[in-house]
């Protein structure tokens, strides 16, 4: 199974794959590379395929798995951050995670707790790092829980339903799955690419 492929997760584990990917991506630092956005959108598409298709999912079950994975994962990351402290993030030498931590700190500084927690859900890597960082920075548990639930619902339900609506609007979606999934993967990488470009510009500006 290819852990970077939404198709691979869904064809191998079905709805359980949705829960596992979202829990790991939002709750465990090792899950930062997992395809959360493309998996949600693709799962929504698979809810509109025919019952005889290679992969066919139930929309209610996918939504339950997505919401559970997103909310439980974020809360787990927060608890780990509060208990483990900044050492939890300092142990990793992965450049993507360190850039994500810098961006997460910027979000907190610029937008405050509420907006930062919600916005982070839609930014790859940042949504992995921000949850333990919130615990490290002693964000009140009630505040974090309230806004991570709101952000988690908007992200997990919104992206899944978007995939479902697209699939429902295209007759015979089974015939176009591969090109659509490829497009989804490309689109889901855009925020990460923008973050990388942004970091490079900042480094160049600091060096000039």
Coordinates of C-alpha atoms in Angstrom, one line a residue:
X1 CA 0.0 0.0 0.0
X2 CA 1.3 3.5 -0.9
X3 CA 0.8 5.7 2.2
X4 CA 0.9 8.9 0.0
X5 CA -2.0 7.7 -2.2
X6 CA -5.6 8.4 -1.2
X7 CA -6.7 5.8 -3.7
X8 CA -4.5 3.2 -2.0
X9 CA -5.8 3.9 1.5
X10 CA -9.5 3.8 0.3
X11 CA -9.1 0.7 -1.8
X12 CA -7.3 -1.2 0.9
X13 CA -9.1 -0.1 4.1
X14 CA -12.2 1.7 2.9
X15 CA -13.9 3.9 5.5
X16 CA -11.4 2.8 8.2
X17 CA -8.6 4.4 6.1
X18 CA -10.4 7.7 6.4
X19 CA -10.3 7.6 10.1
X20 CA -6.7 6.3 10.4
X21 CA -5.3 8.9 8.0
X22 CA -7.1 11.9 9.6
X23 CA -6.3 10.8 13.1
X24 CA -2.6 10.3 12.3
X25 CA -2.3 13.5 10.2
X26 CA -3.9 15.7 12.9
X27 CA -2.7 13.9 16.0
X28 CA 0.7 12.4 15.4
X29 CA 3.7 14.3 14.0
X30 CA 4.7 11.2 11.9
X31 CA 1.5 11.7 10.0
X32 CA 2.3 15.1 8.4
X33 CA 2.9 13.6 5.0
X34 CA -0.4 11.8 4.7
X35 CA -3.0 12.9 2.1
X36 CA -5.7 14.3 4.2
X37 CA -7.3 16.8 1.7
X38 CA -7.1 14.5 -1.3
X39 CA -8.4 11.5 0.8
X40 CA -11.5 13.4 2.0
X41 CA -12.3 14.6 -1.5
X42 CA -11.7 11.2 -3.1
X43 CA -13.8 9.5 -0.4
X44 CA -16.6 11.8 -1.3
X45 CA -16.3 10.9 -4.9
X46 CA -16.3 7.2 -4.1
X47 CA -19.7 7.7 -2.3
X48 CA -21.2 8.4 -5.7
X49 CA -19.8 5.4 -7.6
X50 CA -22.0 2.4 -8.5
X51 CA -22.3 -0.4 -6.1
X52 CA -20.3 -2.6 -8.5
X53 CA -17.4 -0.2 -8.7
X54 CA -13.9 -1.2 -7.4
X55 CA -14.4 1.1 -4.5
X56 CA -17.8 2.2 -3.3
X57 CA -18.3 4.0 0.1
X58 CA -21.3 5.1 2.2
X59 CA -21.5 8.9 2.7
X60 CA -22.8 8.7 6.2
X61 CA -20.1 6.3 7.3
X62 CA -17.4 8.3 5.6
X63 CA -18.6 11.5 7.3
X64 CA -18.6 9.8 10.7
X65 CA -15.1 8.4 10.2
X66 CA -13.8 11.7 8.9
X67 CA -15.2 13.8 11.8
X68 CA -14.1 11.2 14.4
X69 CA -10.5 11.1 13.0
X70 CA -10.2 14.8 12.6
X71 CA -11.5 15.7 16.1
X72 CA -9.9 12.9 18.1
X73 CA -6.6 13.4 16.3
X74 CA -6.5 17.1 17.0
X75 CA -7.4 16.6 20.7
X76 CA -4.7 13.9 20.9
X77 CA -2.1 16.2 19.4
X78 CA -3.1 18.9 21.9
X79 CA -2.7 16.5 24.9
X80 CA 0.6 15.2 23.7
X81 CA 1.9 18.8 23.2
X82 CA 0.8 19.8 26.7
X83 CA 2.4 16.7 28.3
X84 CA 5.5 16.5 26.2
X85 CA 6.4 20.1 25.9
X86 CA 8.4 21.7 23.1
X87 CA 10.8 18.7 23.2
X88 CA 8.2 16.8 21.3
X89 CA 8.7 19.1 18.3
X90 CA 12.4 19.6 18.9
X91 CA 13.2 15.9 18.5
X92 CA 12.4 15.9 14.8
X93 CA 14.9 17.2 12.2
X94 CA 12.3 17.2 9.4
X95 CA 12.5 20.6 7.6
X96 CA 8.8 20.4 6.6
X97 CA 7.7 20.1 10.3
X98 CA 9.9 22.9 11.4
X99 CA 8.5 25.2 8.7
X100 CA 5.0 24.1 9.8
X101 CA 5.8 25.0 13.4
X102 CA 7.1 28.5 12.3
X103 CA 3.9 29.0 10.3
X104 CA 1.7 27.8 13.1
X105 CA 3.4 30.3 15.5
X106 CA 2.8 33.0 13.0
X107 CA -0.9 32.1 12.8
X108 CA -1.2 32.3 16.6
X109 CA 0.5 35.7 16.6
X110 CA -1.4 37.2 13.7
X111 CA -4.9 35.8 14.2
X112 CA -5.2 34.7 17.9
X113 CA -6.2 31.3 19.1
X114 CA -9.6 30.9 17.6
X115 CA -8.9 31.9 14.0
X116 CA -5.5 30.2 13.9
X117 CA -6.9 26.9 15.1
X118 CA -9.7 27.0 12.4
X119 CA -7.4 28.2 9.6
X120 CA -4.7 25.6 10.3
X121 CA -7.1 22.8 9.3
X122 CA -6.9 23.8 5.7
X123 CA -3.0 24.1 5.5
X124 CA -1.1 20.8 5.1
X125 CA 1.6 20.2 7.7
X126 CA 0.5 23.2 9.7
X127 CA -2.6 21.3 10.8
X128 CA -0.3 18.5 12.1
X129 CA 2.0 20.8 14.1
X130 CA -0.5 23.4 15.4
X131 CA -2.3 21.0 17.7
X132 CA 0.7 20.0 19.8
X133 CA 1.9 23.6 19.6
X134 CA -1.3 24.8 21.1
X135 CA -0.7 22.4 24.1
X136 CA 2.8 23.7 24.4
X137 CA 1.7 27.3 24.4
X138 CA -0.9 26.6 27.1
X139 CA -3.9 27.5 25.0
X140 CA -6.9 26.9 27.4
X141 CA -8.2 23.4 26.8
X142 CA -11.8 24.7 26.5
X143 CA -10.8 27.3 23.9
X144 CA -8.8 24.8 21.9
X145 CA -11.6 22.2 22.0
X146 CA -14.3 24.6 20.9
X147 CA -12.4 25.9 17.9
X148 CA -10.8 22.7 16.8
X149 CA -14.2 21.1 16.7
X150 CA -15.5 23.9 14.6
X151 CA -12.5 23.8 12.3
X152 CA -12.5 20.0 12.1
X153 CA -16.2 19.9 11.1
X154 CA -15.7 22.6 8.4
X155 CA -12.7 20.8 7.0
X156 CA -13.7 17.2 7.2
X157 CA -17.4 17.6 6.2
X158 CA -16.8 20.4 3.8
X159 CA -14.1 18.7 1.7
X160 CA -15.9 15.3 1.7
X161 CA -19.2 16.8 0.7
X162 CA -17.5 18.8 -2.1
X163 CA -16.2 15.6 -3.5
X164 CA -19.6 14.0 -3.2
X165 CA -21.3 16.9 -5.0
X166 CA -18.9 16.8 -7.8
X167 CA -19.3 13.1 -8.2
X168 CA -23.1 13.4 -8.1
X169 CA -23.1 16.0 -10.8
X170 CA -21.1 13.9 -13.3
X171 CA -23.0 10.9 -14.8
X172 CA -20.9 7.8 -14.8
X173 CA -18.2 9.2 -12.5
X174 CA -16.5 5.8 -12.5
X175 CA -15.1 6.4 -16.0
X176 CA -13.3 9.6 -14.9
X177 CA -12.0 8.7 -11.5
X178 CA -8.3 8.6 -12.3
X179 CA -8.0 12.0 -14.0
X180 CA -10.2 13.6 -11.3
X181 CA -8.2 12.1 -8.5
X182 CA -5.0 13.2 -10.1
X183 CA -6.4 16.7 -10.3
X184 CA -7.5 16.6 -6.7
X185 CA -3.9 15.6 -5.6
X186 CA -2.4 18.5 -7.6
X187 CA -4.9 21.0 -6.1
X188 CA -4.4 19.7 -2.6
X189 CA -0.6 20.3 -2.9
X190 CA -1.1 24.0 -3.9
X191 CA -1.3 25.3 -0.2
X192 CA 1.9 23.3 0.6
X193 CA 3.7 24.7 -2.5
X194 CA 2.7 28.2 -1.5
X195 CA 4.0 27.7 2.0
X196 CA 7.4 26.5 0.6
X197 CA 7.6 29.5 -1.8
X198 CA 6.7 31.8 1.1
X199 CA 9.4 30.4 3.3
X200 CA 12.0 30.7 0.5
X201 CA 11.1 34.4 0.0
X202 CA 11.4 35.1 3.7
X203 CA 14.8 33.5 3.8
X204 CA 16.0 35.4 0.8
X205 CA 14.7 38.6 2.4
X206 CA 16.4 37.9 5.6
X207 CA 19.7 37.2 3.8
X208 CA 19.6 40.4 1.7

